Short mmCIF file of C-alpha atoms in Angstrom, two decimals:
data_model
loop_
_atom_site.label_atom_id
_atom_site.label_comp_id
_atom_site.label_asym_id
_atom_site.label_seq_id
_atom_site.Cartn_x
_atom_site.Cartn_y
_atom_site.Cartn_z
CA MET A 15 234.48 262.52 131.81
CA THR A 16 234.20 262.28 128.56
CA PRO A 17 238.33 262.31 127.33
CA GLU A 18 238.90 264.69 125.06
CA MET A 19 239.23 264.35 121.68
CA PRO A 20 242.51 264.74 119.61
CA LYS A 21 242.47 267.90 117.80
CA PRO A 22 243.26 267.78 113.53
CA HIS A 23 247.71 268.77 114.00
CA ASP A 24 247.23 265.45 117.06
CA TRP A 25 245.17 262.67 113.59
CA LYS A 26 247.90 260.54 112.88
CA PRO A 27 247.17 258.74 108.94
CA GLU A 28 245.35 255.57 111.15
CA HIS A 29 243.13 258.32 113.05
CA LEU A 30 242.24 258.76 109.07
CA ARG A 31 241.64 255.16 108.17
CA VAL A 32 239.78 254.50 110.98
CA ALA A 33 237.21 257.14 109.22
CA ILE A 34 237.71 256.52 105.60
CA ASN A 35 236.81 252.95 106.44
CA ALA A 36 233.24 253.51 108.16
CA ALA A 37 232.20 255.52 105.75
CA GLY A 38 233.18 253.07 103.17
CA VAL A 39 235.29 255.02 100.94
CA ALA A 40 237.20 253.41 99.22
CA LEU A 41 241.13 255.39 97.98
CA TRP A 42 242.17 255.03 94.00
CA ALA A 43 245.18 256.13 92.08
CA TRP A 44 244.65 256.39 88.22
CA ASN A 45 247.77 257.14 86.70
CA VAL A 46 246.75 258.64 82.91
CA ASP A 47 250.29 257.74 81.43
CA THR A 48 250.18 253.98 81.94
CA ASP A 49 246.13 253.47 82.86
CA GLU A 50 247.18 251.74 86.18
CA PHE A 51 244.39 251.82 89.28
CA THR A 52 246.61 251.57 93.02
CA MET A 53 243.27 250.31 95.23
CA ASP A 54 242.93 250.01 98.73
CA GLU A 55 242.35 246.83 100.56
CA GLN A 56 239.13 248.17 100.52
CA GLY A 57 238.94 249.72 97.76
CA PHE A 58 239.71 245.79 96.87
CA GLU A 59 237.15 244.27 98.49
CA LEU A 60 234.37 247.22 96.54
CA TRP A 61 235.27 245.31 93.55
CA GLY A 62 235.37 241.28 94.86
CA LEU A 63 238.93 241.76 93.91
CA LYS A 64 242.42 240.09 95.57
CA TRP A 65 244.76 242.49 96.54
CA SER A 66 246.64 242.70 94.27
CA GLY A 67 248.83 246.60 94.98
CA LYS A 68 247.61 246.92 91.56
CA VAL A 69 245.33 246.16 89.20
CA THR A 70 244.95 248.13 84.89
CA PHE A 71 241.74 249.29 84.12
CA GLU A 72 240.85 246.80 81.04
CA GLN A 73 240.80 244.72 84.43
CA LEU A 74 238.63 246.48 86.47
CA SER A 75 236.40 247.22 83.46
CA ALA A 76 235.57 243.47 82.84
CA HIS A 77 233.50 243.68 86.16
CA ILE A 78 231.94 246.55 85.49
CA HIS A 79 228.16 246.41 83.85
CA PRO A 80 228.13 245.30 80.10
CA ALA A 81 225.29 247.62 79.57
CA ASP A 82 227.32 250.74 81.47
CA ARG A 83 231.21 249.73 80.36
CA ASP A 84 230.98 252.46 78.01
CA ARG A 85 229.87 254.36 79.23
CA VAL A 86 232.56 254.49 82.34
CA ARG A 87 234.91 254.74 80.35
CA ALA A 88 234.00 257.25 78.11
CA ALA A 89 233.60 259.18 81.58
CA PHE A 90 237.24 258.45 82.93
CA THR A 91 238.07 259.40 80.22
CA ALA A 92 236.43 262.51 79.68
CA THR A 93 237.76 263.50 83.27
CA ARG A 94 240.33 265.07 82.69
CA ALA A 95 238.62 267.58 81.03
CA ILE A 96 235.72 267.95 83.29
CA LEU A 97 235.79 272.25 85.62
CA GLY A 98 234.85 271.04 89.15
CA PRO A 99 234.19 267.66 90.81
CA TYR A 100 233.38 264.66 89.13
CA GLU A 101 231.02 261.79 90.28
CA THR A 102 229.93 258.84 87.70
CA ASP A 103 227.71 256.19 89.24
CA PHE A 104 228.00 252.71 87.95
CA ARG A 105 227.14 249.26 87.72
CA ILE A 106 229.56 245.92 89.17
CA LEU A 107 228.86 242.47 89.04
CA ILE A 108 230.48 240.20 91.18
CA GLU A 109 229.22 236.52 90.19
CA ASP A 110 225.13 236.86 90.34
CA GLU A 111 225.84 240.23 93.01
CA VAL A 112 224.63 243.15 90.82
CA ARG A 113 227.14 246.54 92.70
CA TRP A 114 226.20 250.52 92.39
CA ILE A 115 229.56 251.74 92.81
CA ALA A 116 229.78 255.59 92.34
CA THR A 117 233.62 257.56 91.77
CA ARG A 118 234.22 260.73 92.69
CA GLY A 119 237.14 262.87 91.75
CA GLN A 120 238.45 266.23 90.81
CA GLY A 121 238.70 267.11 86.97
CA GLU A 122 240.85 269.16 84.73
CA ASP A 123 243.56 267.49 86.33
CA VAL A 124 242.97 269.56 89.19
CA GLY A 125 244.96 268.02 92.04
CA ILE A 126 246.66 264.90 89.74
CA VAL A 127 250.96 264.60 91.10
CA GLY A 128 253.14 263.76 88.52
CA ARG A 129 250.71 261.25 86.37
CA THR A 130 248.55 260.08 88.47
CA MET A 131 245.30 260.88 89.14
CA PHE A 132 243.25 260.18 92.81
CA GLY A 133 239.09 259.77 93.53
CA ILE A 134 237.31 257.31 95.68
CA PHE A 135 234.64 254.72 95.96
CA LEU A 136 232.06 253.76 96.89
CA ASP A 137 229.04 251.83 97.32
CA VAL A 138 225.60 253.69 96.47
CA THR A 139 224.06 249.92 96.24
CA GLY A 140 221.04 251.19 99.16
CA ARG A 141 220.66 253.96 97.40
CA LYS A 142 219.87 252.81 93.32
CA GLN A 143 217.79 250.02 94.79
CA ALA A 144 216.00 252.96 97.24
CA GLU A 145 215.41 255.08 93.86
CA GLU A 146 214.50 251.30 91.67
CA GLY A 147 211.89 250.92 94.69
CA ASN A 148 210.45 253.99 94.34
CA GLU A 149 210.36 253.76 90.91
CA LEU A 150 208.39 250.45 90.54
CA LEU A 151 206.28 252.27 93.46
CA ALA A 152 205.53 255.29 91.05
CA GLY A 153 205.00 253.17 87.62
CA GLU A 154 202.96 251.06 90.70
CA MET A 155 200.09 253.08 91.81
CA SER A 156 200.96 255.25 87.96
CA HIS A 157 198.86 252.00 87.01
CA ARG A 158 196.14 251.64 89.88
CA VAL A 159 194.97 254.67 89.61
CA LYS A 160 194.65 254.35 86.19
CA ASN A 161 192.70 250.74 87.27
CA LEU A 162 190.73 252.98 89.29
CA LEU A 163 189.21 255.39 87.21
CA SER A 164 188.52 252.67 84.21
CA ILE A 165 186.85 250.20 86.74
CA ALA A 166 185.28 253.36 87.98
CA SER A 167 183.87 253.97 85.06
CA GLY A 168 182.98 250.21 83.98
CA LEU A 169 180.68 249.98 87.12
CA THR A 170 178.31 253.04 85.55
CA ALA A 171 177.30 251.78 82.72
CA ILE A 172 177.14 248.24 85.00
CA SER A 173 174.68 250.31 87.01
CA SER A 174 172.66 252.32 84.36
CA ARG A 175 172.19 249.00 82.85
CA SER A 176 170.06 247.49 86.43
CA ALA A 177 168.98 250.31 87.16
CA ALA A 178 165.71 251.44 86.43
CA THR A 179 165.80 255.23 87.79
CA VAL A 180 168.38 257.58 88.64
CA GLU A 181 167.64 257.35 92.45
CA ASP A 182 168.64 253.45 91.65
CA MET A 183 171.95 253.85 89.65
CA ALA A 184 173.29 255.82 93.01
CA ILE A 185 172.21 253.55 95.37
CA GLU A 186 174.00 250.57 93.15
CA LEU A 187 176.86 252.64 92.34
CA THR A 188 177.56 253.94 95.69
CA GLU A 189 177.47 250.01 97.21
CA ARG A 190 179.46 248.76 93.91
CA LEU A 191 182.45 251.28 94.63
CA SER A 192 182.21 250.91 98.62
CA ALA A 193 182.94 247.64 97.59
CA LEU A 194 185.79 248.37 95.44
CA GLY A 195 187.29 249.97 97.79
CA ARG A 196 187.63 246.78 100.61
CA ALA A 197 188.72 245.31 98.05
CA HIS A 198 191.54 247.87 96.63
CA ASP A 199 192.43 247.75 101.40
CA LEU A 200 193.64 244.06 100.30
CA VAL A 201 196.04 245.21 97.21
CA ARG A 202 197.71 246.04 100.66
CA PRO A 203 199.72 244.39 103.82
CA LEU A 204 198.12 245.07 106.63
CA PRO A 205 199.59 246.22 109.03
CA ASN A 206 200.53 243.71 112.31
CA GLY A 207 197.88 242.61 114.56
CA GLN A 208 195.47 243.49 112.43
CA GLY A 209 193.84 239.67 110.58
CA ASP A 210 196.29 236.39 109.56
CA ALA A 211 194.85 234.56 107.53
CA ALA A 212 191.90 234.78 104.85
CA LEU A 213 189.33 231.61 103.67
CA LEU A 214 190.83 231.81 99.24
CA GLY A 215 186.89 232.11 98.65
CA ASP A 216 184.97 234.37 101.13
CA LEU A 217 188.71 236.62 99.61
CA LEU A 218 187.44 236.19 95.44
CA SER A 219 183.62 237.22 97.17
CA VAL A 220 185.03 240.49 97.86
CA LEU A 221 187.47 241.57 95.18
CA LEU A 222 184.80 240.23 93.17
CA SER A 223 181.43 240.70 93.80
CA PRO A 224 182.14 245.23 92.24
CA TYR A 225 181.60 243.98 88.95
CA ASP A 226 178.39 241.30 89.51
CA ASP A 227 175.55 243.69 88.08
CA LEU A 228 173.32 241.01 90.43
CA GLY A 229 175.22 241.40 93.22
CA ALA A 230 178.28 239.05 95.13
CA PHE A 231 177.14 235.31 92.80
CA LYS A 232 174.12 236.11 92.86
CA GLY A 233 174.09 236.67 88.95
CA ARG A 234 177.53 235.80 86.52
CA ILE A 235 180.35 235.86 88.15
CA ARG A 236 180.32 232.00 90.09
CA VAL A 237 183.62 230.85 92.17
CA ALA A 238 183.92 227.21 93.74
CA VAL A 239 186.95 226.78 95.57
CA GLU A 240 188.91 224.34 98.05
CA ARG A 241 188.23 225.57 101.41
CA MET A 242 191.52 226.80 102.39
CA GLY A 243 193.16 230.03 103.96
CA VAL A 244 195.18 232.40 102.18
CA GLY A 245 198.10 234.76 103.90
CA GLN A 246 198.29 237.98 104.70
CA SER A 247 201.56 238.49 102.05
CA SER A 248 200.03 236.62 99.72
CA ALA A 249 196.20 237.71 99.39
CA THR A 250 198.60 241.09 98.61
CA ALA A 251 199.92 239.09 95.55
CA LEU A 252 196.58 237.39 94.99
CA ALA A 253 194.66 240.68 94.70
CA LEU A 254 196.88 242.21 92.64
CA VAL A 255 196.57 239.22 90.62
CA ILE A 256 192.99 239.43 89.99
CA HIS A 257 192.19 242.88 90.47
CA GLU A 258 193.98 243.24 87.05
CA LEU A 259 192.23 240.44 85.57
CA ALA A 260 188.81 241.51 86.79
CA THR A 261 190.24 244.95 84.85
CA ASN A 262 190.52 243.60 82.05
CA SER A 263 187.19 241.52 81.64
CA MET A 264 185.71 245.05 82.61
CA LYS A 265 187.21 246.29 79.53
CA TYR A 266 187.75 243.66 77.27
CA GLY A 267 185.98 240.16 77.92
CA ALA A 268 183.92 239.38 79.52
CA LEU A 269 182.01 241.48 81.71
CA SER A 270 181.53 243.71 79.32
CA ALA A 271 179.14 242.63 77.99
CA GLN A 272 175.71 242.02 79.87
CA ALA A 273 175.96 238.10 78.96
CA GLY A 274 179.22 237.62 79.95
CA THR A 275 179.17 234.91 82.83
CA LEU A 276 183.38 234.40 85.24
CA ASP A 277 183.90 231.25 86.58
CA ILE A 278 186.63 230.64 88.94
CA THR A 279 187.04 226.84 91.05
CA SER A 280 190.33 225.18 92.05
CA THR A 281 192.22 222.28 91.63
CA SER A 282 194.84 220.71 93.91
CA GLU A 283 197.67 218.90 92.02
CA SER A 284 200.96 218.08 94.80
CA ASP A 285 201.67 220.09 95.98
CA ASP A 286 199.90 223.45 93.89
CA VAL A 287 197.10 224.98 94.02
CA VAL A 288 195.28 226.12 90.50
CA LEU A 289 191.74 227.89 89.76
CA THR A 290 191.22 228.35 86.70
CA TRP A 291 189.30 231.54 85.71
CA LEU A 292 186.76 231.01 82.43
CA GLU A 293 184.90 233.65 80.19
CA ARG A 294 182.82 232.51 79.22
CA GLY A 295 179.10 235.49 76.91
CA GLY A 296 181.92 237.60 76.02
CA PRO A 297 182.55 239.09 73.00
CA GLN A 298 185.91 237.58 71.15
CA VAL A 299 188.94 237.70 72.46
CA LYS A 300 192.82 237.62 70.55
CA LYS A 301 195.47 237.85 72.66
CA PRO A 302 197.58 241.06 72.46
CA ASN A 303 200.57 241.95 69.92
CA GLY A 304 203.69 242.29 71.87
CA LEU A 305 204.73 241.60 75.55
CA GLY A 306 202.39 242.77 77.60
CA GLY A 307 201.99 246.29 79.36
CA PHE A 308 202.83 247.27 82.99
CA GLY A 309 200.27 245.02 84.48
CA SER A 310 200.76 241.80 82.26
CA LYS A 311 204.11 242.24 83.82
CA LEU A 312 202.73 243.25 87.36
CA VAL A 313 200.59 240.39 87.26
CA GLN A 314 204.15 238.02 86.51
CA ARG A 315 206.10 239.17 89.22
CA SER A 316 203.64 237.68 92.25
CA VAL A 317 202.72 234.75 90.22
CA THR A 318 206.44 233.62 89.59
CA GLY A 319 207.17 235.41 92.70
CA GLN A 320 205.90 235.18 95.94
CA LEU A 321 203.16 233.20 94.68
CA GLY A 322 205.82 230.53 93.68
CA GLY A 323 204.17 230.36 90.78
CA ALA A 324 202.87 230.62 87.03
CA ILE A 325 200.29 232.04 85.23
CA SER A 326 198.89 231.22 81.89
CA TYR A 327 196.92 232.08 79.24
CA ASP A 328 194.13 230.65 76.49
CA TRP A 329 192.37 232.67 74.07
CA ASP A 330 190.18 229.88 73.77
CA GLU A 331 187.23 231.67 71.06
CA GLY A 332 184.53 230.42 73.33
CA GLY A 333 185.95 232.97 76.00
CA LEU A 334 189.29 233.97 78.08
CA ILE A 335 190.47 230.91 79.17
CA VAL A 336 193.72 231.50 82.79
CA SER A 337 195.53 229.06 84.87
CA LEU A 338 197.07 230.48 87.83
CA ARG A 339 199.55 227.65 89.61
CA MET A 340 200.24 228.60 92.52
CA LYS A 341 202.65 227.02 95.71
CA ARG A 342 200.52 225.87 98.87
CA THR A 343 203.20 226.51 100.91
CA ARG A 344 203.07 230.15 99.50
CA LEU A 345 199.48 230.73 99.50
CA THR A 346 199.04 230.07 103.41
CA SER A 347 202.19 231.77 103.74
#
């Protein structure tokens, strides 16, 4: 038989404390005259501080992220003039950890007792990370769609140069777009049970076949890499990098010119695998100004984060040379 829940008038302070702790709520009181904060134990734990009963606003401010500090000061000062409830989100630093906190309370001195205002702190790090992840995903998807449209336009131009009739052009373009679709599938992780490692050469073949005027590796795109497996997660990162390099080459580099060529080779250096991307026969290339767009940042993050390596560019007069260094253990995982 299920025990009967205590009625509200039977609740004790310890019952309410259990509920508050379970919800991850930290309680605070702020004396608007002395600027002292009183927090419960959960509040000090949330801020990464040792229990001391009271803490000044200045002491708390020292733990607020520098980019948010002035905003939080202004927000707390303004709470007394705000009509109704308020909520402010900000970051705090606990050694190397960044934690998001939401503070909530009632403004316009509602509920103020003896010059003391009351409110709560909530750890909203998970929610903020999810929001940042969604924003990154939206940006990546937008960038990817733009790239695909640019690639489709470039493939149409390639097909028009090599086809003798409209029918031939339609067939060639369809084949190239189909190959592009197969390559695009490699940019996302496969569900469990749908495949393990792919050979490095095969992976590059599928990724680059849509860009070759004469078909995969029969013409101006040549690949000579060692025989080794690429793990599922690493294939995703590598595919992102190759797609970005190929798209840029089709826009500005060797693949934008009918006589342009692309050679990809690999060498082993200790625990690293180094891919060399060599473009020749295209228009003269120049080092871009500025920090680069979303695609460049995406490539850098994929190489350093998922592949444990580095990427470098040599804007040689004869054409772009890219060196992609990857940890062998990361590449095969």
